[in-house]
Short mmCIF file of C-alpha atoms in Angstrom, two decimals:
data_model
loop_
_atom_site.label_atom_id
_atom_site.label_comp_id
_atom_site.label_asym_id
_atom_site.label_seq_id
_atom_site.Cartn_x
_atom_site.Cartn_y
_atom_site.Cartn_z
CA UNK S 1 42.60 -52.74 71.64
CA UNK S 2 39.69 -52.86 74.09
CA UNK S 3 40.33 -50.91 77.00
CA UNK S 4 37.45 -50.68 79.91
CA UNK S 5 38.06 -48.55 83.02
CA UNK S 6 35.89 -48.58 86.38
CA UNK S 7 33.32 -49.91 84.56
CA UNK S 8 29.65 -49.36 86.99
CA UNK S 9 26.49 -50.73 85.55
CA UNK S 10 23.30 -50.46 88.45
CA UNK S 11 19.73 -51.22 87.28
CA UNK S 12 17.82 -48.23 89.65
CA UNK S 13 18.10 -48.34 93.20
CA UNK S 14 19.88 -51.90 94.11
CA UNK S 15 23.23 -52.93 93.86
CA UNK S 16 25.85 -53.03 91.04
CA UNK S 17 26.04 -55.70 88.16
CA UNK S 18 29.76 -54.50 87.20
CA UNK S 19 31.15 -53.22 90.04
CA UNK S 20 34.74 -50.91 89.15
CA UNK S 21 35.40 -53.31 85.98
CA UNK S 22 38.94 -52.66 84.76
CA UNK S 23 40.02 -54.86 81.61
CA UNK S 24 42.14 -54.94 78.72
CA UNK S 25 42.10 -56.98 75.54
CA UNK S 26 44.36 -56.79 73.08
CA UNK S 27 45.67 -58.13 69.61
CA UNK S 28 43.95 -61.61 68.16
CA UNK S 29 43.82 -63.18 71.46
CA UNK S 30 40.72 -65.29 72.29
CA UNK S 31 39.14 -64.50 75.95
CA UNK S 32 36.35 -66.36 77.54
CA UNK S 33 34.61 -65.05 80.78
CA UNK S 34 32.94 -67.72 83.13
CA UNK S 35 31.44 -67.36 86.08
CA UNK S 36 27.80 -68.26 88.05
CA UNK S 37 24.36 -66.94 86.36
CA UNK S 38 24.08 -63.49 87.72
CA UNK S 39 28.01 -62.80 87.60
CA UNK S 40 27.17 -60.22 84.90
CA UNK S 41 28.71 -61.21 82.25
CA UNK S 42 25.94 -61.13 79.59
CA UNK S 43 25.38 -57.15 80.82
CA UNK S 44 29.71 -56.60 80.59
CA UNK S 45 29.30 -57.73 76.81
CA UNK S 46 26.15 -55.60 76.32
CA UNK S 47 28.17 -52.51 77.74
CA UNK S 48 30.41 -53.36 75.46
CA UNK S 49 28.23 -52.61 71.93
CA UNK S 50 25.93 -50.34 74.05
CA UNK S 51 22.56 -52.54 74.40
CA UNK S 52 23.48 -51.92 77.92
CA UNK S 53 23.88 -48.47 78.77
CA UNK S 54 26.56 -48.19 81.40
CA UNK S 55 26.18 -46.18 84.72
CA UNK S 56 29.62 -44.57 84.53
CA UNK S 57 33.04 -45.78 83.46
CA UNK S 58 35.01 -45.95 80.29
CA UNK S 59 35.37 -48.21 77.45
CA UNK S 60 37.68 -47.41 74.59
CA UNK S 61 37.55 -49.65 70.98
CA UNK S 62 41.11 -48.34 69.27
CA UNK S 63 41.26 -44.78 70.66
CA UNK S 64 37.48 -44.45 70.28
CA UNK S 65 35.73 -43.86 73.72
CA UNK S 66 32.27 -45.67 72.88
CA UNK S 67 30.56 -44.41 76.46
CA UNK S 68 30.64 -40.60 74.60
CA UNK S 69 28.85 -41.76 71.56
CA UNK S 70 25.42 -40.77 70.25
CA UNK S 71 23.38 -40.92 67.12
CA UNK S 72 25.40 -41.61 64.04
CA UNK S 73 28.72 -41.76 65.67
CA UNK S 74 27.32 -44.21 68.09
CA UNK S 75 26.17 -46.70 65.05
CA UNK S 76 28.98 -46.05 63.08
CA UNK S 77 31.20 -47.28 66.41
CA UNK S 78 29.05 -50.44 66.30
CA UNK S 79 29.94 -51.58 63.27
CA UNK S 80 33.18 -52.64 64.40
CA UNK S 81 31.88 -54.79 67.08
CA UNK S 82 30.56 -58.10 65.76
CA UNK S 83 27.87 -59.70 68.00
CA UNK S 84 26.95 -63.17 68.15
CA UNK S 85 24.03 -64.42 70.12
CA UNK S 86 23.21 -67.66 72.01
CA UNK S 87 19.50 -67.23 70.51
CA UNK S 88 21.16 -66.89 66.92
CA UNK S 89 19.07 -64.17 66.43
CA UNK S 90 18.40 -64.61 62.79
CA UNK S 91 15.20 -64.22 60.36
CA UNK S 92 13.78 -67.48 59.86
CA UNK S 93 11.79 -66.51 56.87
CA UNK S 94 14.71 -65.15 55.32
CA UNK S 95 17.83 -67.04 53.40
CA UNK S 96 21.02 -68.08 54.54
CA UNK S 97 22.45 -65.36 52.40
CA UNK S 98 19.58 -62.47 52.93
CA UNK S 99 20.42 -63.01 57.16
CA UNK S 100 23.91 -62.83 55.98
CA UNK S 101 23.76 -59.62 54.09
CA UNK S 102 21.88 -58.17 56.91
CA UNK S 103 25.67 -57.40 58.87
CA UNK S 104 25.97 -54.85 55.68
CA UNK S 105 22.39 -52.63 56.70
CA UNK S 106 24.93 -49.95 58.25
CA UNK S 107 26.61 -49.48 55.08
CA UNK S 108 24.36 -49.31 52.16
CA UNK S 109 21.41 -47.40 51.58
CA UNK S 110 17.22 -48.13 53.23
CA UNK S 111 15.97 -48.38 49.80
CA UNK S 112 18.84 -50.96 49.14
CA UNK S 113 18.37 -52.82 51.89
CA UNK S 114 14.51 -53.53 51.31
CA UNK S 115 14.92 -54.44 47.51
CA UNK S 116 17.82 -57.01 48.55
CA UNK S 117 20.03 -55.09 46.23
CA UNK S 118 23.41 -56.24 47.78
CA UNK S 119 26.54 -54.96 46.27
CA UNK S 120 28.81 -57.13 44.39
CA UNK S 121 31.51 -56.67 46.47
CA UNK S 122 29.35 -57.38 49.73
CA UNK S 123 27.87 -60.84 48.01
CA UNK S 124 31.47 -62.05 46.77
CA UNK S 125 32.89 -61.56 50.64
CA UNK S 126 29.48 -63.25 51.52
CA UNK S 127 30.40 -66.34 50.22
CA UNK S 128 33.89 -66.39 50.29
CA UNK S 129 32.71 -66.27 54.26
CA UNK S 130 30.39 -69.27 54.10
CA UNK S 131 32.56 -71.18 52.69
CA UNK S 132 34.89 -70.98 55.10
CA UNK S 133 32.75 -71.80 57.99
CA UNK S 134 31.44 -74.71 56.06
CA UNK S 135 27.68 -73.15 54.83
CA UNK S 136 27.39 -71.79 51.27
CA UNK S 137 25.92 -74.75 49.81
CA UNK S 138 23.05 -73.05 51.93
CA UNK S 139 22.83 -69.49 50.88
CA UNK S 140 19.35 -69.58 49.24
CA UNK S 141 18.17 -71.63 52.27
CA UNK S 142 15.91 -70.57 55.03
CA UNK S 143 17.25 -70.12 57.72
CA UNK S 144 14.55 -72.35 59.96
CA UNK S 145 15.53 -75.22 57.50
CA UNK S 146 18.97 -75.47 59.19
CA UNK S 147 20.17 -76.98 62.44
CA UNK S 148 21.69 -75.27 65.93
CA UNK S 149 25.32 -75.19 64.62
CA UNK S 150 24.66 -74.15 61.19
CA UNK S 151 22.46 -71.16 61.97
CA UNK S 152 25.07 -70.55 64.99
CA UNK S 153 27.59 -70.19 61.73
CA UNK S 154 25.41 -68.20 60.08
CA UNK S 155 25.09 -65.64 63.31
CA UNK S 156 28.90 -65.83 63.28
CA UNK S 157 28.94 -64.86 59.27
CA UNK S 158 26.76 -62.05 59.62
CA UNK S 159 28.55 -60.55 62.58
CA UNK S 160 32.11 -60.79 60.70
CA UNK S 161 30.38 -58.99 57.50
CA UNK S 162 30.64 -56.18 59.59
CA UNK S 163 34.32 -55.91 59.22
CA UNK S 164 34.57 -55.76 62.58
CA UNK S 165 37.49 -54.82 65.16
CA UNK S 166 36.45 -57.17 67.99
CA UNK S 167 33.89 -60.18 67.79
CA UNK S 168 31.58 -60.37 71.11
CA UNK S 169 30.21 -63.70 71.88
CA UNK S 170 27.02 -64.22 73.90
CA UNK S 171 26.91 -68.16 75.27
CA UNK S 172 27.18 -68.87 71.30
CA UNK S 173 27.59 -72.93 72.38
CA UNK S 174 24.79 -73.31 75.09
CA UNK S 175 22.00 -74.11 72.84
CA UNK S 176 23.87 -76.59 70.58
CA UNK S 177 25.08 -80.12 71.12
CA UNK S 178 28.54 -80.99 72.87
CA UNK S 179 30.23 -81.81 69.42
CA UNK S 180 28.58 -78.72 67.46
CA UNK S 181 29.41 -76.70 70.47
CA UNK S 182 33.22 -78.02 70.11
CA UNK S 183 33.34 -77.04 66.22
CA UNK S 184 31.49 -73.87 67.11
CA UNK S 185 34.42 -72.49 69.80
CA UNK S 186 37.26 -74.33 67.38
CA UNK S 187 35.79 -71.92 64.37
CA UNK S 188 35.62 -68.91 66.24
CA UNK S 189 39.46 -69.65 67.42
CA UNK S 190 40.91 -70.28 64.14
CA UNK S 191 39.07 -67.02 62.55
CA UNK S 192 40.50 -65.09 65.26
CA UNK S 193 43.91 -66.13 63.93
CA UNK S 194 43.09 -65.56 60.53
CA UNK S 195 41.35 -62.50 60.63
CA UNK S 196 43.91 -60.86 62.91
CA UNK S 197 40.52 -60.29 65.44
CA UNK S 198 40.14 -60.26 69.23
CA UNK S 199 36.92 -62.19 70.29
CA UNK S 200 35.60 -62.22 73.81
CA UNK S 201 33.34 -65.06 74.43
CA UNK S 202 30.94 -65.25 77.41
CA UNK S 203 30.62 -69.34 78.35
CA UNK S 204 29.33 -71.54 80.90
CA UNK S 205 31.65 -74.27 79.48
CA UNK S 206 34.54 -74.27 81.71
CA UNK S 207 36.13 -77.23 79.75
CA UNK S 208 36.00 -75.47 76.67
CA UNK S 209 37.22 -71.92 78.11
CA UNK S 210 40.35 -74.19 78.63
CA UNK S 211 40.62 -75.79 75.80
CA UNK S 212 39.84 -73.10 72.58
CA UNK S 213 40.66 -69.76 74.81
CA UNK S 214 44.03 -67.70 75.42
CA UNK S 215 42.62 -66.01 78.23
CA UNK S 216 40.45 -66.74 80.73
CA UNK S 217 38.46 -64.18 82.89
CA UNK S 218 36.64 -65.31 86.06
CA UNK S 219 33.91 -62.64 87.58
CA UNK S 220 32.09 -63.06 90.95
CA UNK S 221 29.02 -60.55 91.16
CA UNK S 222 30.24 -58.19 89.07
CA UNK S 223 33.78 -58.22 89.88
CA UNK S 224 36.65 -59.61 87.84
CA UNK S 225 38.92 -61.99 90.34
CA UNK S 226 40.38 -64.27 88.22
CA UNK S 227 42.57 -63.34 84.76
CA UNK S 228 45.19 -65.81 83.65
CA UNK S 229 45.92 -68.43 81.55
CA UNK S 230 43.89 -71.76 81.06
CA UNK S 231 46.96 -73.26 82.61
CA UNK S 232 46.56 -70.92 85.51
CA UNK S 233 42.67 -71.88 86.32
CA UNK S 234 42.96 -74.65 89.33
CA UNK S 235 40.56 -75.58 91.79
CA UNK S 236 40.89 -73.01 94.05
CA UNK S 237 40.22 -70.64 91.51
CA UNK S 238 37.35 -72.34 90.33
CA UNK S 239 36.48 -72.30 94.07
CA UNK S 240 36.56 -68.63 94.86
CA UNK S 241 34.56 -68.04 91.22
CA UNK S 242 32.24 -70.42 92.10
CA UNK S 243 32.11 -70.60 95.95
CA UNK S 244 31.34 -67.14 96.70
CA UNK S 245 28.04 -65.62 98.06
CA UNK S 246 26.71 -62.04 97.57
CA UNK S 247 27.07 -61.39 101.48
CA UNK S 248 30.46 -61.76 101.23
CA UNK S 249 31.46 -59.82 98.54
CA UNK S 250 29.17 -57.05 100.37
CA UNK S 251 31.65 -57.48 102.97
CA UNK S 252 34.64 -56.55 100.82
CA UNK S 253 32.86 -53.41 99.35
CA UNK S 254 32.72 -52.52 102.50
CA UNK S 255 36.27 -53.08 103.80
CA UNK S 256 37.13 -51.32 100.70
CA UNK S 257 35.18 -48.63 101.54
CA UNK S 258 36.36 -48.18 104.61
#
């Protein structure tokens, strides 16, 4: 379970990004958060795995309060959260299976690592991964020989090699085409029912936060106001996701205040 708790992130002196976040996730349910460019989404997820460092608050991964964490407890804490990026965010000089391998660096050794000595163990589950998501016929390619959606399957490979206990997704559809983008959010719905995993996808999409999400979560400058079902999301909650303005959200901090 992912439990956050008055979540505050502020870059210096100006206002909030995440303003008193509370959310919970829980089981193998599939969340998307939408919301307008600046509604801090991308900086919730990067709280989340710690890119971000947050200003106060608390978020808890299965008992495990990551906001403590430091050093070696604080990488050993990311290897259960898978990350996948809209920028794929893979080595193009490297192959399919040597970008793969790379979710493993936290386990095995430096010097194993450089000489591409992967275990057995790590190679089998390697495959047996691509070949789910429809790549393995590509593991001794490189990676800038493939297309949007199959290096987006790749990212998506590499972050579950991590064994992890939840699977963050950055805008993993907005550089691909509307049909890749579609087998992209169908993929990372069916694994989340196979591998028992919560995922909690950050989309523009609204149409496919409907149609491939349990959950959806609507923020407004750095405030959750919308958490319901797909069902649930009409137009006046698109509306007051969409609608709002920073001067009037500065209005309710300060009736709240008050």
């Amino acid at each position: 379970m992912l439990k956050i708790t008055d979540l505050v992130k502020r870059y210096g002196g100006g206002d909030p990004v995440l303003k008193n976040l509370d959310l919970t996730i829980e089981g193998e349910s599939v969340v998307s958060i939408i919301g307008s460019s600046g509604a801090g989404k991308s900086t919730l997820l990067r709280c989340i795995n710690r890119l971000v460092e947050p200003t106060s608050g608390s978020i808890e991964l299965n008992g495990t309060e990551l906001t403590k964490l430091r050093g070696r407890n604080l990488r050993a804490a990311r290897r259960k959260i898978g990350m996948v990026f809209q920028g794929f965010n893979l080595v193009d000089r490297l192959t399919v299976m040597e970008n793969v391998q790379s979710g493993r660096l936290g386990y095995i050794s430096t010097w194993a690592a450089i000489m591409r000595r992967y275990p057995k163990e790590d190679i089998r589950r390697a495959y047996e991964l691509m070949e789910r998501v429809g790549i393995a016929h590509y593991a001794n390619t490189r990676a800038d020989q493939l297309s949007g959606g199959e290096r987006q399957r790749v990212g998506v490979v590499r972050a579950l090699m991590q064994n992890p206990e939840i699977l963050l997704a950055d805008e993993p559809t907005a550089s691909l085409d509307p049909k890749t983008s579609e087998q992209i959010m169908g993929l990372l719905r069916d694994l989340a029912g196979e591998l028992k995993l919560p995922v909690l996808i950050n989309i523009h999409n609204v149409t496919e936060a409907k149609e491939y999400t349990d959950r959806i979560v609507g923020m407004r400058y750095g405030r959750i106001i919308f958490d319901d079902k797909p069902a649930s999301l009409d137009q006046e909650a698109m509306d007051r996701i969409y609608s709002g303005s920073p001067h009037a959200d500065r209005s309710e901090d300060l009736r709240q205040a008050s």
